[in-house]
PDB file of C-alpha atoms in Angstrom:
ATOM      1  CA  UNK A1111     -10.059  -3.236 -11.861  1.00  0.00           C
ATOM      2  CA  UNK A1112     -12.826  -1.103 -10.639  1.00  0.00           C
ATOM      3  CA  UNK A1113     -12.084   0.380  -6.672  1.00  0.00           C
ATOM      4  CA  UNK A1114     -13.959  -1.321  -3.788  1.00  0.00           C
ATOM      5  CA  UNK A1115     -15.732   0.946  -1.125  1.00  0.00           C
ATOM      6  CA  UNK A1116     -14.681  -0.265   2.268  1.00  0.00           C
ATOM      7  CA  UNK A1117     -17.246   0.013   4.644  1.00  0.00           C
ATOM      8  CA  UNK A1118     -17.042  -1.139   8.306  1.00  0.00           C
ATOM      9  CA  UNK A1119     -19.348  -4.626   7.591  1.00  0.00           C
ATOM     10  CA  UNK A1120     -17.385  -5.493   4.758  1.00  0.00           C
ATOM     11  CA  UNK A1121     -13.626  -4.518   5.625  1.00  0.00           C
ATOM     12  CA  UNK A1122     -12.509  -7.768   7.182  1.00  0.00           C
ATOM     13  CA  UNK A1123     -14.100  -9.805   4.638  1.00  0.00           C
ATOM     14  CA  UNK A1124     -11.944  -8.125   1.748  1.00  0.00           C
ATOM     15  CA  UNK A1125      -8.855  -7.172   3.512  1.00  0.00           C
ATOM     16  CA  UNK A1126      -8.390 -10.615   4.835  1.00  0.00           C
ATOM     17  CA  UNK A1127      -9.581 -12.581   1.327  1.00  0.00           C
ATOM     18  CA  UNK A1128      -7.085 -10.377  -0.509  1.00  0.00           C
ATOM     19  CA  UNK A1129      -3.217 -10.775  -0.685  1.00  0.00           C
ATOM     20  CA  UNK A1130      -2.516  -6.823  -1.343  1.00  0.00           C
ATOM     21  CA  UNK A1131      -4.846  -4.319  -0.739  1.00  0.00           C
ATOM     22  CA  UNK A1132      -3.860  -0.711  -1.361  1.00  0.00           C
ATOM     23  CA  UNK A1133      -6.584   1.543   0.721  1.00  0.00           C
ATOM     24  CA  UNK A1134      -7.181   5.244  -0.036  1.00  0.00           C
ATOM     25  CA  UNK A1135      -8.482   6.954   3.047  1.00  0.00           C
ATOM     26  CA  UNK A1136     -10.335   9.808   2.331  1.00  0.00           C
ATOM     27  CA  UNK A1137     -13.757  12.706   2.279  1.00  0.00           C
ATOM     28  CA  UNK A1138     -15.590  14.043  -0.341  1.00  0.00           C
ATOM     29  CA  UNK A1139     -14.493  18.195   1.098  1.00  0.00           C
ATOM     30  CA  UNK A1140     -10.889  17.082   0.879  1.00  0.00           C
ATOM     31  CA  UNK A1141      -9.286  18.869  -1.793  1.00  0.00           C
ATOM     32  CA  UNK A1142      -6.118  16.798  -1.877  1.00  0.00           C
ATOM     33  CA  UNK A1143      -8.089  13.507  -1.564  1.00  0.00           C
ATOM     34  CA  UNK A1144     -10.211  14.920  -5.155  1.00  0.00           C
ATOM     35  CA  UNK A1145      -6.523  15.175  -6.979  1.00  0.00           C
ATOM     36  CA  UNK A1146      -4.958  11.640  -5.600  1.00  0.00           C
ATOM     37  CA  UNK A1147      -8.904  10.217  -6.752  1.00  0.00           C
ATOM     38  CA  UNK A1148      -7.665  10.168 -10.839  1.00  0.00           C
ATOM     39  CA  UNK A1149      -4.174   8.996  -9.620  1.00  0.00           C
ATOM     40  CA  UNK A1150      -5.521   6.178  -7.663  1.00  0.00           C
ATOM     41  CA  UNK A1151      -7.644   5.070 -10.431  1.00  0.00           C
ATOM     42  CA  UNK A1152      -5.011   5.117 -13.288  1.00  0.00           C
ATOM     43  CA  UNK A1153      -2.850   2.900 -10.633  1.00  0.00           C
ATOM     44  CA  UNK A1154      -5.748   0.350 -10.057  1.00  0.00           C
ATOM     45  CA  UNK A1155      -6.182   0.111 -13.871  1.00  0.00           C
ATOM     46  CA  UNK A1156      -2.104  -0.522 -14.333  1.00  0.00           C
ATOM     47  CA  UNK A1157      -2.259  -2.800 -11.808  1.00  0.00           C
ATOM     48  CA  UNK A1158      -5.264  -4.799 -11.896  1.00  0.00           C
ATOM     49  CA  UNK A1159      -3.569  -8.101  -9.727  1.00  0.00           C
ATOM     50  CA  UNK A1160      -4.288  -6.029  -6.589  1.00  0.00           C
ATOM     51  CA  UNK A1161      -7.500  -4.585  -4.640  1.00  0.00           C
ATOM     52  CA  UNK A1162      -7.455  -0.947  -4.482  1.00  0.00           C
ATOM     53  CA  UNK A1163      -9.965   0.259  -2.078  1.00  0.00           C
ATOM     54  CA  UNK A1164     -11.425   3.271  -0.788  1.00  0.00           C
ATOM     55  CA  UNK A1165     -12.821   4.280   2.715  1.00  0.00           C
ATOM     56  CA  UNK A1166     -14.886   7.558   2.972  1.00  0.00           C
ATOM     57  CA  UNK A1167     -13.652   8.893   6.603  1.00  0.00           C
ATOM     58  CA  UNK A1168     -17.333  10.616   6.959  1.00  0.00           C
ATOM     59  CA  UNK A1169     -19.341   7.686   6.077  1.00  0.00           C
ATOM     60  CA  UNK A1170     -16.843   5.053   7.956  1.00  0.00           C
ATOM     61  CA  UNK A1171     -15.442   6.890  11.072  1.00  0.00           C
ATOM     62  CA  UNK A1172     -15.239   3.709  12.709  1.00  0.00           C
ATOM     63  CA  UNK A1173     -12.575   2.647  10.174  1.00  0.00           C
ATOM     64  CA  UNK A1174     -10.888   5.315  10.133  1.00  0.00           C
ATOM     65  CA  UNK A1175     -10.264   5.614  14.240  1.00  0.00           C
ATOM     66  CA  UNK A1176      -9.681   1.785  14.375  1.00  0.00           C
ATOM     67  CA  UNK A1177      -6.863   2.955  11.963  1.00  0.00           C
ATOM     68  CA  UNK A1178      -5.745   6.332  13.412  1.00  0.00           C
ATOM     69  CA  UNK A1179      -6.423   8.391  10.699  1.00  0.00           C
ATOM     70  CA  UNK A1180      -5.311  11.862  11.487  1.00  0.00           C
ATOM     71  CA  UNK A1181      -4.903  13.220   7.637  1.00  0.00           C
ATOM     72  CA  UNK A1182      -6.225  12.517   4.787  1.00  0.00           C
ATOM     73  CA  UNK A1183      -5.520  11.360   2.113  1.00  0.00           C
ATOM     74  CA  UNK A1184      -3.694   8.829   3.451  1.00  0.00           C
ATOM     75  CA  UNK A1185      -2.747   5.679   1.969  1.00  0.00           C
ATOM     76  CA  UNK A1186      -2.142   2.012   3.272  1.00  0.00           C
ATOM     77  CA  UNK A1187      -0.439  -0.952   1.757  1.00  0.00           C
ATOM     78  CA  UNK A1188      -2.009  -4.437   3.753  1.00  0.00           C
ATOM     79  CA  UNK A1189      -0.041  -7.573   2.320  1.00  0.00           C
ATOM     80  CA  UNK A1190      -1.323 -10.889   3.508  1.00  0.00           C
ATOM     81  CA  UNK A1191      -3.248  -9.425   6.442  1.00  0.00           C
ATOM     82  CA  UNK A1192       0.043  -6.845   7.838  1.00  0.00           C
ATOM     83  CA  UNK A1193      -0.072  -3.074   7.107  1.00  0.00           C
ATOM     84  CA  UNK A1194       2.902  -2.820   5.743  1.00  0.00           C
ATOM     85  CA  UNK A1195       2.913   0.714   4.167  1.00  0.00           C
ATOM     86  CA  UNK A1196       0.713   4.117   5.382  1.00  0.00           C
ATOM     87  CA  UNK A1197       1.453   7.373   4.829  1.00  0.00           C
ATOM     88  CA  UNK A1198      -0.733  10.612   5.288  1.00  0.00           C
ATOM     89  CA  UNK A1199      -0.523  12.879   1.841  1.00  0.00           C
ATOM     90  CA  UNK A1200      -1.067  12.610  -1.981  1.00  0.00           C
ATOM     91  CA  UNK A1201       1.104  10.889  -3.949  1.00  0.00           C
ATOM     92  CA  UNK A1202       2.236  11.541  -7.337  1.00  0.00           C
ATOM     93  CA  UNK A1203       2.036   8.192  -9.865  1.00  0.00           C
ATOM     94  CA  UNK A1204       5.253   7.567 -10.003  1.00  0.00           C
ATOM     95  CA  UNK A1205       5.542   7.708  -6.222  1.00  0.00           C
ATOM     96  CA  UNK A1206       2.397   5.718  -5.910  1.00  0.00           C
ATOM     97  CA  UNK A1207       4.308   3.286  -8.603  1.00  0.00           C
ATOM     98  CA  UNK A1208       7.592   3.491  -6.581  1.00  0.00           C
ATOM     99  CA  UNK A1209       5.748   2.678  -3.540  1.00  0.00           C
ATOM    100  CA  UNK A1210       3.693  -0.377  -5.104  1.00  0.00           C
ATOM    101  CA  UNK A1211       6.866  -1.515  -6.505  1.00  0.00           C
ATOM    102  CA  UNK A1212       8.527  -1.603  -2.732  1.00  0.00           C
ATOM    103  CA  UNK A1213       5.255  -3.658  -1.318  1.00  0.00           C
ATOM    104  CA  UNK A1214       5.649  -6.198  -4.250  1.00  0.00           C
ATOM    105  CA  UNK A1215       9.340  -6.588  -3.287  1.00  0.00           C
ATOM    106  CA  UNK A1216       8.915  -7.427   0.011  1.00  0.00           C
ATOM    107  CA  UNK A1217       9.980 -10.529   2.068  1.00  0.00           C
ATOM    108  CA  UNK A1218       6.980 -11.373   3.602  1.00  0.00           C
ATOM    109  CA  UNK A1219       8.201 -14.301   5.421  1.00  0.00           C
ATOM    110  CA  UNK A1220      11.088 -11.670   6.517  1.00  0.00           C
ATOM    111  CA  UNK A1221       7.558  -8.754   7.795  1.00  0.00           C
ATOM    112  CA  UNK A1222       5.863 -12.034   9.943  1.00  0.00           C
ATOM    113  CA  UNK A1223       8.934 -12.405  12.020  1.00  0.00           C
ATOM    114  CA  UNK A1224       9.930  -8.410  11.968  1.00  0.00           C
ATOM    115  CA  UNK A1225       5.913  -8.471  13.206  1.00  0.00           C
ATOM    116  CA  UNK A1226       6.532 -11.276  15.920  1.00  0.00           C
ATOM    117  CA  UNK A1227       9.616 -10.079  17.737  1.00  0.00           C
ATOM    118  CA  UNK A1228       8.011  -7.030  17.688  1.00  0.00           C
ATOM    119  CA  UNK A1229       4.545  -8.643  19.468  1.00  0.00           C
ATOM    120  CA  UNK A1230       7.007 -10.482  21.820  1.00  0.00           C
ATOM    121  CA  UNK A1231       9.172  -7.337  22.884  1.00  0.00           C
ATOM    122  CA  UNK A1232       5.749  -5.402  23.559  1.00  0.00           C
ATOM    123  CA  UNK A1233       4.614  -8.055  25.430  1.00  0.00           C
ATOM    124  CA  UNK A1234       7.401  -8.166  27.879  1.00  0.00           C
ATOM    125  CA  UNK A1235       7.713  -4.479  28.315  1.00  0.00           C
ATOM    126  CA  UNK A1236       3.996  -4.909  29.120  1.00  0.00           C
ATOM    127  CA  UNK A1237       4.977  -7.756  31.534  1.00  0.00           C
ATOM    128  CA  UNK A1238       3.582 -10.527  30.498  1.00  0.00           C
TER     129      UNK A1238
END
């Protein structure tokens, strides 16, 4: 499956119509970001049930501040609308495989409620 570009008009629309979306934040001067590029690709071709995406930080700053992007590359797992995986760095495949593995494995039902309690425990340390 080819990679989508993720750009700030169209990142809702394929986040939120996709199941598992594995998103590659990076810049075109980022030297780690140009060796996880070939990796990512191999991974989207092994793997061609899921949307692998990219974000250029420079051309989408917005996306990348909405998501607190301090390093790049940094990759994010979103299942069923819940980022459920991000880490700043460049993965080997076998990591990125490893890591893709996890994401598939995962209770979702089991994330929603980890997600909820969560929302609810912020919420009344914010005192609602």
């Amino acid at each position: 499956m080819s990679t989508v570009e993720l750009t700030k008009d169209n990142f809702d629309d394929i986040v939120s119509g996709s199941d598992f979306v594995l998103i590659d934040f990076w810049a075109e001067w980022c030297g780690p970001c140009k060796q996880f590029g070939p990796v990512f690709e191999r991974s989207s071709e092994k793997n061609d049930d899921l949307v692998y995406a990219k974000v250029d930080t420079e051309a989408q700053p917005e996306l990348a501040a909405a998501f607190q992007i301090q390093s790049i590359p940094t990759l994010m797992i979103v299942r069923e609308n819940i980022a459920v995986f991000s880490q700043p760095g460049a993965l080997p495949e076998a990591a990125l495989e490893d890591v893709i593995g996890q994401a598939r494995n995962l209770d979702m039902d089991e994330v929603r409620a980890s997600v909820e309690e969560a929302q609810k425990q912020d919420g009344q340390a914010a005192g609602e």
